[in-house]
Amino acid sequence: SQQGEEDPQALSIQEGENATMNCSYKTSINNLQWYRQNSGRGLVHLILIRSNEREKHSGRLRVTLDTSKKSSSLLITASRAADTASYFCATDFMYSGGGADGLTFGKGTHLIIQP
Amino acid sequence: EPEVTQTPSHQVTQMGQEVILRCVPISNHLYFYWYRQILGQKVEFLVSFYNNEISEKSEIFDDQFSVERPDGSNFTLKIRSTKLEDSAMYFCASSTGQGGAQHFGDGTRLSIL
């Protein structure tokens, strides 16, 4: 089965620095999504990048996708203490049509922003 | 902003008992999902639901599990005879379209004693 696996597992940086997290997966995808989870809360969708896209921006977030390497990266620029959370990449299955596709999540990167 | 709501936030149940977890997806969404997250582990897909039927399910979603959309707003997950290993956070999610962003509730923490 396909998997998203993030690295590093944990990342601690100073406020104002940039944070980069990476994700690798195993099989063909329609799209790749990044989610954020604060402790004890649900996942919050951050950004979706389709398999035919290479880069996407949303505010302080920049996502890249390299389908030849089956990898993606999430860059958070000018980090803030409020960015402290776990970040997950998620991939969907290639589907033949119809229905709803479940997401496969990685183990996540726990990001700590030191004030 | 509309959100997915889940009840209860915490459910404690004796092993072997039936439990029903409830979700109200975002009102104009058409696709519904259940995931679980065992403490310290990754979020795992259980089942997806579209057009009043199961669309896809994982190997975790065995005969002990069932889902239902009893009316136009609720989406439920039933575990018939709970086991200790069913203890986890259960998340409901919904989306407007296939392959799009999924909106998650804050989850139900299920504790099996």
PDB file of N, CA and C in Angstrom, chain B residues 10-103:
ATOM      1  N   HIS B  10     -15.610  12.478  24.269  1.00  0.00           N
ATOM      2  CA  HIS B  10     -14.954  11.350  24.915  1.00  0.00           C
ATOM      3  C   HIS B  10     -16.015  10.307  25.269  1.00  0.00           C
ATOM      4  N   GLN B  11     -15.744   9.064  24.915  1.00  0.00           N
ATOM      5  CA  GLN B  11     -16.657   7.965  25.175  1.00  0.00           C
ATOM      6  C   GLN B  11     -15.893   6.845  25.872  1.00  0.00           C
ATOM      7  N   VAL B  12     -16.376   6.454  27.040  1.00  0.00           N
ATOM      8  CA  VAL B  12     -15.774   5.337  27.770  1.00  0.00           C
ATOM      9  C   VAL B  12     -16.769   4.181  27.738  1.00  0.00           C
ATOM     10  N   THR B  13     -16.308   3.017  27.319  1.00  0.00           N
ATOM     11  CA  THR B  13     -17.211   1.877  27.109  1.00  0.00           C
ATOM     12  C   THR B  13     -16.536   0.597  27.590  1.00  0.00           C
ATOM     13  N   GLN B  14     -17.332  -0.298  28.127  1.00  0.00           N
ATOM     14  CA  GLN B  14     -16.816  -1.606  28.521  1.00  0.00           C
ATOM     15  C   GLN B  14     -16.574  -2.473  27.286  1.00  0.00           C
ATOM     16  N   MET B  15     -15.523  -3.254  27.330  1.00  0.00           N
ATOM     17  CA  MET B  15     -15.215  -4.181  26.243  1.00  0.00           C
ATOM     18  C   MET B  15     -16.423  -5.071  25.955  1.00  0.00           C
ATOM     19  N   GLY B  16     -16.709  -5.262  24.681  1.00  0.00           N
ATOM     20  CA  GLY B  16     -17.839  -6.087  24.289  1.00  0.00           C
ATOM     21  C   GLY B  16     -19.118  -5.309  24.046  1.00  0.00           C
ATOM     22  N   GLN B  17     -19.151  -4.070  24.500  1.00  0.00           N
ATOM     23  CA  GLN B  17     -20.334  -3.241  24.305  1.00  0.00           C
ATOM     24  C   GLN B  17     -20.317  -2.599  22.923  1.00  0.00           C
ATOM     25  N   GLU B  18     -21.495  -2.217  22.482  1.00  0.00           N
ATOM     26  CA  GLU B  18     -21.637  -1.490  21.217  1.00  0.00           C
ATOM     27  C   GLU B  18     -21.454   0.002  21.471  1.00  0.00           C
ATOM     28  N   VAL B  19     -20.875   0.683  20.503  1.00  0.00           N
ATOM     29  CA  VAL B  19     -20.715   2.134  20.638  1.00  0.00           C
ATOM     30  C   VAL B  19     -21.060   2.787  19.302  1.00  0.00           C
ATOM     31  N   ILE B  20     -21.674   3.932  19.375  1.00  0.00           N
ATOM     32  CA  ILE B  20     -22.002   4.710  18.174  1.00  0.00           C
ATOM     33  C   ILE B  20     -21.366   6.079  18.296  1.00  0.00           C
ATOM     34  N   LEU B  21     -20.555   6.420  17.327  1.00  0.00           N
ATOM     35  CA  LEU B  21     -19.926   7.728  17.272  1.00  0.00           C
ATOM     36  C   LEU B  21     -20.657   8.557  16.221  1.00  0.00           C
ATOM     37  N   ARG B  22     -20.917   9.802  16.581  1.00  0.00           N
ATOM     38  CA  ARG B  22     -21.755  10.631  15.720  1.00  0.00           C
ATOM     39  C   ARG B  22     -20.996  11.804  15.130  1.00  0.00           C
ATOM     40  N   CYS B  23     -21.403  12.164  13.941  1.00  0.00           N
ATOM     41  CA  CYS B  23     -20.744  13.239  13.201  1.00  0.00           C
ATOM     42  C   CYS B  23     -21.808  14.010  12.438  1.00  0.00           C
ATOM     43  N   VAL B  24     -21.644  15.327  12.400  1.00  0.00           N
ATOM     44  CA  VAL B  24     -22.450  16.152  11.507  1.00  0.00           C
ATOM     45  C   VAL B  24     -21.486  16.792  10.525  1.00  0.00           C
ATOM     46  N   PRO B  25     -21.456  16.302   9.294  1.00  0.00           N
ATOM     47  CA  PRO B  25     -20.551  16.879   8.289  1.00  0.00           C
ATOM     48  C   PRO B  25     -21.004  18.279   7.879  1.00  0.00           C
ATOM     49  N   ILE B  26     -20.180  18.965   7.132  1.00  0.00           N
ATOM     50  CA  ILE B  26     -20.538  20.274   6.598  1.00  0.00           C
ATOM     51  C   ILE B  26     -21.689  20.084   5.613  1.00  0.00           C
ATOM     52  N   SER B  27     -22.666  20.978   5.670  1.00  0.00           N
ATOM     53  CA  SER B  27     -23.974  20.708   5.075  1.00  0.00           C
ATOM     54  C   SER B  27     -23.971  20.493   3.562  1.00  0.00           C
ATOM     55  N   ASN B  28     -23.119  21.143   2.816  1.00  0.00           N
ATOM     56  CA  ASN B  28     -23.160  20.962   1.361  1.00  0.00           C
ATOM     57  C   ASN B  28     -22.124  19.956   0.867  1.00  0.00           C
ATOM     58  N   HIS B  29     -21.504  19.225   1.806  1.00  0.00           N
ATOM     59  CA  HIS B  29     -20.519  18.226   1.400  1.00  0.00           C
ATOM     60  C   HIS B  29     -21.211  16.923   1.021  1.00  0.00           C
ATOM     61  N   LEU B  30     -20.581  16.201   0.104  1.00  0.00           N
ATOM     62  CA  LEU B  30     -21.180  14.986  -0.441  1.00  0.00           C
ATOM     63  C   LEU B  30     -20.403  13.716  -0.095  1.00  0.00           C
ATOM     64  N   TYR B  31     -19.159  13.899   0.343  1.00  0.00           N
ATOM     65  CA  TYR B  31     -18.295  12.756   0.607  1.00  0.00           C
ATOM     66  C   TYR B  31     -17.966  12.747   2.090  1.00  0.00           C
ATOM     67  N   PHE B  32     -18.015  11.563   2.696  1.00  0.00           N
ATOM     68  CA  PHE B  32     -17.841  11.455   4.147  1.00  0.00           C
ATOM     69  C   PHE B  32     -16.851  10.336   4.461  1.00  0.00           C
ATOM     70  N   TYR B  33     -16.121  10.544   5.563  1.00  0.00           N
ATOM     71  CA  TYR B  33     -15.031   9.638   5.886  1.00  0.00           C
ATOM     72  C   TYR B  33     -14.952   9.426   7.403  1.00  0.00           C
ATOM     73  N   TRP B  34     -14.435   8.257   7.785  1.00  0.00           N
ATOM     74  CA  TRP B  34     -14.008   8.008   9.161  1.00  0.00           C
ATOM     75  C   TRP B  34     -12.544   7.576   9.152  1.00  0.00           C
ATOM     76  N   TYR B  35     -11.797   8.142  10.097  1.00  0.00           N
ATOM     77  CA  TYR B  35     -10.397   7.780  10.321  1.00  0.00           C
ATOM     78  C   TYR B  35     -10.230   7.499  11.800  1.00  0.00           C
ATOM     79  N   ARG B  36      -9.156   6.785  12.129  1.00  0.00           N
ATOM     80  CA  ARG B  36      -8.826   6.643  13.543  1.00  0.00           C
ATOM     81  C   ARG B  36      -7.336   6.919  13.739  1.00  0.00           C
ATOM     82  N   GLN B  37      -6.998   7.300  14.979  1.00  0.00           N
ATOM     83  CA  GLN B  37      -5.606   7.560  15.334  1.00  0.00           C
ATOM     84  C   GLN B  37      -5.368   6.954  16.709  1.00  0.00           C
ATOM     85  N   ILE B  38      -4.681   5.839  16.728  1.00  0.00           N
ATOM     86  CA  ILE B  38      -4.262   5.255  17.998  1.00  0.00           C
ATOM     87  C   ILE B  38      -3.171   6.142  18.578  1.00  0.00           C
ATOM     88  N   LEU B  39      -3.159   6.278  19.884  1.00  0.00           N
ATOM     89  CA  LEU B  39      -2.236   7.191  20.554  1.00  0.00           C
ATOM     90  C   LEU B  39      -0.800   6.989  20.094  1.00  0.00           C
ATOM     91  N   GLY B  40      -0.201   8.066  19.599  1.00  0.00           N
ATOM     92  CA  GLY B  40       1.195   8.022  19.180  1.00  0.00           C
ATOM     93  C   GLY B  40       1.432   7.452  17.793  1.00  0.00           C
ATOM     94  N   GLN B  41       0.351   7.089  17.103  1.00  0.00           N
ATOM     95  CA  GLN B  41       0.504   6.489  15.785  1.00  0.00           C
ATOM     96  C   GLN B  41      -0.103   7.392  14.702  1.00  0.00           C
ATOM     97  N   LYS B  42       0.025   6.967  13.464  1.00  0.00           N
ATOM     98  CA  LYS B  42      -0.464   7.782  12.362  1.00  0.00           C
ATOM     99  C   LYS B  42      -1.981   7.680  12.224  1.00  0.00           C
ATOM    100  N   VAL B  43      -2.548   8.651  11.554  1.00  0.00           N
ATOM    101  CA  VAL B  43      -3.977   8.635  11.251  1.00  0.00           C
ATOM    102  C   VAL B  43      -4.230   7.573  10.184  1.00  0.00           C
ATOM    103  N   GLU B  44      -5.227   6.717  10.439  1.00  0.00           N
ATOM    104  CA  GLU B  44      -5.512   5.592   9.535  1.00  0.00           C
ATOM    105  C   GLU B  44      -6.919   5.711   8.960  1.00  0.00           C
ATOM    106  N   PHE B  45      -7.033   5.517   7.685  1.00  0.00           N
ATOM    107  CA  PHE B  45      -8.316   5.547   7.000  1.00  0.00           C
ATOM    108  C   PHE B  45      -9.142   4.315   7.357  1.00  0.00           C
ATOM    109  N   LEU B  46     -10.421   4.521   7.644  1.00  0.00           N
ATOM    110  CA  LEU B  46     -11.327   3.408   7.911  1.00  0.00           C
ATOM    111  C   LEU B  46     -12.273   3.184   6.723  1.00  0.00           C
ATOM    112  N   VAL B  47     -13.030   4.230   6.381  1.00  0.00           N
ATOM    113  CA  VAL B  47     -14.104   4.041   5.406  1.00  0.00           C
ATOM    114  C   VAL B  47     -14.478   5.377   4.780  1.00  0.00           C
ATOM    115  N   SER B  48     -14.934   5.318   3.552  1.00  0.00           N
ATOM    116  CA  SER B  48     -15.496   6.495   2.893  1.00  0.00           C
ATOM    117  C   SER B  48     -16.910   6.167   2.416  1.00  0.00           C
ATOM    118  N   PHE B  49     -17.703   7.225   2.248  1.00  0.00           N
ATOM    119  CA  PHE B  49     -19.141   7.060   2.015  1.00  0.00           C
ATOM    120  C   PHE B  49     -19.592   8.117   1.033  1.00  0.00           C
ATOM    121  N   TYR B  50     -20.288   7.698   0.013  1.00  0.00           N
ATOM    122  CA  TYR B  50     -20.773   8.633  -1.002  1.00  0.00           C
ATOM    123  C   TYR B  50     -22.049   8.092  -1.606  1.00  0.00           C
ATOM    124  N   ASN B  51     -22.990   8.959  -1.852  1.00  0.00           N
ATOM    125  CA  ASN B  51     -24.233   8.563  -2.509  1.00  0.00           C
ATOM    126  C   ASN B  51     -24.914   7.432  -1.746  1.00  0.00           C
ATOM    127  N   ASN B  52     -24.911   7.558  -0.415  1.00  0.00           N
ATOM    128  CA  ASN B  52     -25.596   6.631   0.483  1.00  0.00           C
ATOM    129  C   ASN B  52     -25.054   5.210   0.478  1.00  0.00           C
ATOM    130  N   GLU B  53     -23.801   5.075   0.129  1.00  0.00           N
ATOM    131  CA  GLU B  53     -23.204   3.750   0.248  1.00  0.00           C
ATOM    132  C   GLU B  53     -21.707   3.864   0.501  1.00  0.00           C
ATOM    133  N   ILE B  54     -21.142   2.785   1.035  1.00  0.00           N
ATOM    134  CA  ILE B  54     -19.702   2.739   1.262  1.00  0.00           C
ATOM    135  C   ILE B  54     -19.005   2.760  -0.090  1.00  0.00           C
ATOM    136  N   SER B  55     -18.031   3.671  -0.191  1.00  0.00           N
ATOM    137  CA  SER B  55     -17.268   3.792  -1.414  1.00  0.00           C
ATOM    138  C   SER B  55     -15.984   2.978  -1.358  1.00  0.00           C
ATOM    139  N   GLU B  56     -15.340   3.043  -0.224  1.00  0.00           N
ATOM    140  CA  GLU B  56     -14.047   2.395  -0.045  1.00  0.00           C
ATOM    141  C   GLU B  56     -13.865   2.083   1.438  1.00  0.00           C
ATOM    142  N   LYS B  57     -13.190   0.991   1.749  1.00  0.00           N
ATOM    143  CA  LYS B  57     -12.898   0.706   3.153  1.00  0.00           C
ATOM    144  C   LYS B  57     -11.550   0.037   3.266  1.00  0.00           C
ATOM    145  N   SER B  58     -10.918   0.217   4.423  1.00  0.00           N
ATOM    146  CA  SER B  58      -9.619  -0.381   4.670  1.00  0.00           C
ATOM    147  C   SER B  58      -9.807  -1.735   5.356  1.00  0.00           C
ATOM    148  N   GLU B  59      -8.685  -2.429   5.517  1.00  0.00           N
ATOM    149  CA  GLU B  59      -8.742  -3.746   6.172  1.00  0.00           C
ATOM    150  C   GLU B  59      -9.096  -3.644   7.652  1.00  0.00           C
ATOM    151  N   ILE B  60      -8.951  -2.443   8.207  1.00  0.00           N
ATOM    152  CA  ILE B  60      -9.339  -2.242   9.604  1.00  0.00           C
ATOM    153  C   ILE B  60     -10.859  -2.339   9.741  1.00  0.00           C
ATOM    154  N   PHE B  61     -11.561  -1.887   8.742  1.00  0.00           N
ATOM    155  CA  PHE B  61     -13.029  -1.793   8.769  1.00  0.00           C
ATOM    156  C   PHE B  61     -13.614  -3.172   8.504  1.00  0.00           C
ATOM    157  N   ASP B  62     -13.630  -4.005   9.578  1.00  0.00           N
ATOM    158  CA  ASP B  62     -14.148  -5.366   9.415  1.00  0.00           C
ATOM    159  C   ASP B  62     -15.633  -5.420   9.771  1.00  0.00           C
ATOM    160  N   ASP B  63     -16.146  -6.623   9.963  1.00  0.00           N
ATOM    161  CA  ASP B  63     -17.586  -6.805  10.170  1.00  0.00           C
ATOM    162  C   ASP B  63     -18.091  -6.177  11.468  1.00  0.00           C
ATOM    163  N   GLN B  64     -17.178  -5.819  12.355  1.00  0.00           N
ATOM    164  CA  GLN B  64     -17.588  -5.176  13.603  1.00  0.00           C
ATOM    165  C   GLN B  64     -17.973  -3.711  13.404  1.00  0.00           C
ATOM    166  N   PHE B  65     -17.585  -3.162  12.273  1.00  0.00           N
ATOM    167  CA  PHE B  65     -17.825  -1.753  12.003  1.00  0.00           C
ATOM    168  C   PHE B  65     -18.966  -1.587  11.000  1.00  0.00           C
ATOM    169  N   SER B  66     -19.711  -0.523  11.154  1.00  0.00           N
ATOM    170  CA  SER B  66     -20.701  -0.157  10.152  1.00  0.00           C
ATOM    171  C   SER B  66     -20.879   1.363  10.174  1.00  0.00           C
ATOM    172  N   VAL B  67     -21.331   1.904   9.057  1.00  0.00           N
ATOM    173  CA  VAL B  67     -21.592   3.334   8.971  1.00  0.00           C
ATOM    174  C   VAL B  67     -23.005   3.527   8.441  1.00  0.00           C
ATOM    175  N   GLU B  68     -23.535   4.697   8.786  1.00  0.00           N
ATOM    176  CA  GLU B  68     -24.905   4.988   8.386  1.00  0.00           C
ATOM    177  C   GLU B  68     -25.069   6.488   8.265  1.00  0.00           C
ATOM    178  N   ARG B  69     -25.911   6.874   7.333  1.00  0.00           N
ATOM    179  CA  ARG B  69     -26.328   8.270   7.258  1.00  0.00           C
ATOM    180  C   ARG B  69     -27.841   8.244   7.443  1.00  0.00           C
ATOM    181  N   PRO B  70     -28.279   8.262   8.700  1.00  0.00           N
ATOM    182  CA  PRO B  70     -29.696   8.018   9.000  1.00  0.00           C
ATOM    183  C   PRO B  70     -30.635   9.129   8.544  1.00  0.00           C
ATOM    184  N   ASP B  71     -30.083  10.337   8.380  1.00  0.00           N
ATOM    185  CA  ASP B  71     -30.911  11.445   7.919  1.00  0.00           C
ATOM    186  C   ASP B  71     -30.028  12.356   7.074  1.00  0.00           C
ATOM    187  N   GLY B  72     -30.507  13.535   6.783  1.00  0.00           N
ATOM    188  CA  GLY B  72     -29.757  14.407   5.887  1.00  0.00           C
ATOM    189  C   GLY B  72     -28.559  15.093   6.504  1.00  0.00           C
ATOM    190  N   SER B  73     -28.363  14.907   7.840  1.00  0.00           N
ATOM    191  CA  SER B  73     -27.283  15.657   8.457  1.00  0.00           C
ATOM    192  C   SER B  73     -26.283  14.791   9.216  1.00  0.00           C
ATOM    193  N   ASN B  74     -26.709  13.661   9.773  1.00  0.00           N
ATOM    194  CA  ASN B  74     -25.807  12.879  10.611  1.00  0.00           C
ATOM    195  C   ASN B  74     -25.102  11.774   9.829  1.00  0.00           C
ATOM    196  N   PHE B  75     -23.917  11.438  10.310  1.00  0.00           N
ATOM    197  CA  PHE B  75     -23.122  10.344   9.742  1.00  0.00           C
ATOM    198  C   PHE B  75     -22.541   9.604  10.930  1.00  0.00           C
ATOM    199  N   THR B  76     -22.866   8.321  11.084  1.00  0.00           N
ATOM    200  CA  THR B  76     -22.467   7.611  12.295  1.00  0.00           C
ATOM    201  C   THR B  76     -21.545   6.435  11.984  1.00  0.00           C
ATOM    202  N   LEU B  77     -20.712   6.134  12.977  1.00  0.00           N
ATOM    203  CA  LEU B  77     -19.852   4.956  12.949  1.00  0.00           C
ATOM    204  C   LEU B  77     -20.253   4.082  14.132  1.00  0.00           C
ATOM    205  N   LYS B  78     -20.589   2.834  13.867  1.00  0.00           N
ATOM    206  CA  LYS B  78     -20.954   1.904  14.926  1.00  0.00           C
ATOM    207  C   LYS B  78     -19.909   0.808  15.019  1.00  0.00           C
ATOM    208  N   ILE B  79     -19.501   0.536  16.255  1.00  0.00           N
ATOM    209  CA  ILE B  79     -18.647  -0.626  16.512  1.00  0.00           C
ATOM    210  C   ILE B  79     -19.489  -1.577  17.339  1.00  0.00           C
ATOM    211  N   ARG B  80     -19.725  -2.767  16.809  1.00  0.00           N
ATOM    212  CA  ARG B  80     -20.710  -3.688  17.409  1.00  0.00           C
ATOM    213  C   ARG B  80     -20.268  -4.272  18.731  1.00  0.00           C
ATOM    214  N   SER B  81     -19.098  -4.781  18.816  1.00  0.00           N
ATOM    215  CA  SER B  81     -18.595  -5.432  20.020  1.00  0.00           C
ATOM    216  C   SER B  81     -17.170  -4.956  20.217  1.00  0.00           C
ATOM    217  N   THR B  82     -17.008  -3.935  21.055  1.00  0.00           N
ATOM    218  CA  THR B  82     -15.717  -3.261  21.144  1.00  0.00           C
ATOM    219  C   THR B  82     -14.648  -4.135  21.785  1.00  0.00           C
ATOM    220  N   LYS B  83     -13.410  -3.894  21.331  1.00  0.00           N
ATOM    221  CA  LYS B  83     -12.242  -4.588  21.861  1.00  0.00           C
ATOM    222  C   LYS B  83     -11.312  -3.534  22.442  1.00  0.00           C
ATOM    223  N   LEU B  84     -10.378  -4.001  23.279  1.00  0.00           N
ATOM    224  CA  LEU B  84      -9.425  -3.065  23.884  1.00  0.00           C
ATOM    225  C   LEU B  84      -8.672  -2.277  22.814  1.00  0.00           C
ATOM    226  N   GLU B  85      -8.331  -2.961  21.720  1.00  0.00           N
ATOM    227  CA  GLU B  85      -7.537  -2.312  20.667  1.00  0.00           C
ATOM    228  C   GLU B  85      -8.332  -1.308  19.840  1.00  0.00           C
ATOM    229  N   ASP B  86      -9.624  -1.167  20.103  1.00  0.00           N
ATOM    230  CA  ASP B  86     -10.414  -0.130  19.442  1.00  0.00           C
ATOM    231  C   ASP B  86     -10.229   1.230  20.095  1.00  0.00           C
ATOM    232  N   SER B  87      -9.541   1.263  21.222  1.00  0.00           N
ATOM    233  CA  SER B  87      -9.275   2.534  21.892  1.00  0.00           C
ATOM    234  C   SER B  87      -8.436   3.425  20.986  1.00  0.00           C
ATOM    235  N   ALA B  88      -8.949   4.601  20.682  1.00  0.00           N
ATOM    236  CA  ALA B  88      -8.287   5.504  19.740  1.00  0.00           C
ATOM    237  C   ALA B  88      -9.094   6.788  19.655  1.00  0.00           C
ATOM    238  N   MET B  89      -8.527   7.772  18.948  1.00  0.00           N
ATOM    239  CA  MET B  89      -9.297   8.933  18.525  1.00  0.00           C
ATOM    240  C   MET B  89      -9.927   8.594  17.185  1.00  0.00           C
ATOM    241  N   TYR B  90     -11.202   8.879  17.051  1.00  0.00           N
ATOM    242  CA  TYR B  90     -11.905   8.634  15.798  1.00  0.00           C
ATOM    243  C   TYR B  90     -12.294   9.981  15.203  1.00  0.00           C
ATOM    244  N   PHE B  91     -11.851  10.197  13.974  1.00  0.00           N
ATOM    245  CA  PHE B  91     -12.110  11.458  13.294  1.00  0.00           C
ATOM    246  C   PHE B  91     -13.081  11.238  12.137  1.00  0.00           C
ATOM    247  N   CYS B  92     -14.035  12.132  12.047  1.00  0.00           N
ATOM    248  CA  CYS B  92     -14.934  12.204  10.906  1.00  0.00           C
ATOM    249  C   CYS B  92     -14.450  13.328   9.998  1.00  0.00           C
ATOM    250  N   ALA B  93     -14.611  13.165   8.707  1.00  0.00           N
ATOM    251  CA  ALA B  93     -14.234  14.200   7.754  1.00  0.00           C
ATOM    252  C   ALA B  93     -15.246  14.240   6.624  1.00  0.00           C
ATOM    253  N   SER B  94     -15.307  15.382   5.957  1.00  0.00           N
ATOM    254  CA  SER B  94     -16.184  15.489   4.790  1.00  0.00           C
ATOM    255  C   SER B  94     -15.517  16.366   3.737  1.00  0.00           C
ATOM    256  N   SER B  95     -15.961  16.213   2.510  1.00  0.00           N
ATOM    257  CA  SER B  95     -15.412  17.026   1.423  1.00  0.00           C
ATOM    258  C   SER B  95     -16.501  17.276   0.391  1.00  0.00           C
ATOM    259  N   THR B  96     -16.273  18.340  -0.406  1.00  0.00           N
ATOM    260  CA  THR B  96     -17.253  18.676  -1.432  1.00  0.00           C
ATOM    261  C   THR B  96     -17.109  17.776  -2.644  1.00  0.00           C
ATOM    262  N   GLY B  97     -15.874  17.412  -2.940  1.00  0.00           N
ATOM    263  CA  GLY B  97     -15.641  16.645  -4.145  1.00  0.00           C
ATOM    264  C   GLY B  97     -14.622  15.554  -3.931  1.00  0.00           C
ATOM    265  N   GLN B  98     -14.601  14.639  -4.891  1.00  0.00           N
ATOM    266  CA  GLN B  98     -13.647  13.542  -4.827  1.00  0.00           C
ATOM    267  C   GLN B  98     -12.232  14.074  -5.002  1.00  0.00           C
ATOM    268  N   GLY B  99     -11.332  13.635  -4.142  1.00  0.00           N
ATOM    269  CA  GLY B  99      -9.944  14.037  -4.251  1.00  0.00           C
ATOM    270  C   GLY B  99      -9.652  15.434  -3.772  1.00  0.00           C
ATOM    271  N   GLY B 100     -10.599  16.072  -3.134  1.00  0.00           N
ATOM    272  CA  GLY B 100     -10.395  17.434  -2.646  1.00  0.00           C
ATOM    273  C   GLY B 100      -9.988  17.476  -1.191  1.00  0.00           C
ATOM    274  N   ALA B 101      -9.866  18.701  -0.695  1.00  0.00           N
ATOM    275  CA  ALA B 101      -9.515  18.885   0.707  1.00  0.00           C
ATOM    276  C   ALA B 101     -10.594  18.285   1.601  1.00  0.00           C
ATOM    277  N   GLN B 102     -10.165  17.615   2.642  1.00  0.00           N
ATOM    278  CA  GLN B 102     -11.117  17.050   3.596  1.00  0.00           C
ATOM    279  C   GLN B 102     -11.112  17.896   4.857  1.00  0.00           C
ATOM    280  N   HIS B 103     -12.298  18.116   5.395  1.00  0.00           N
ATOM    281  CA  HIS B 103     -12.468  18.920   6.595  1.00  0.00           C
ATOM    282  C   HIS B 103     -12.759  17.971   7.750  1.00  0.00           C
TER     283      HIS B 103
END
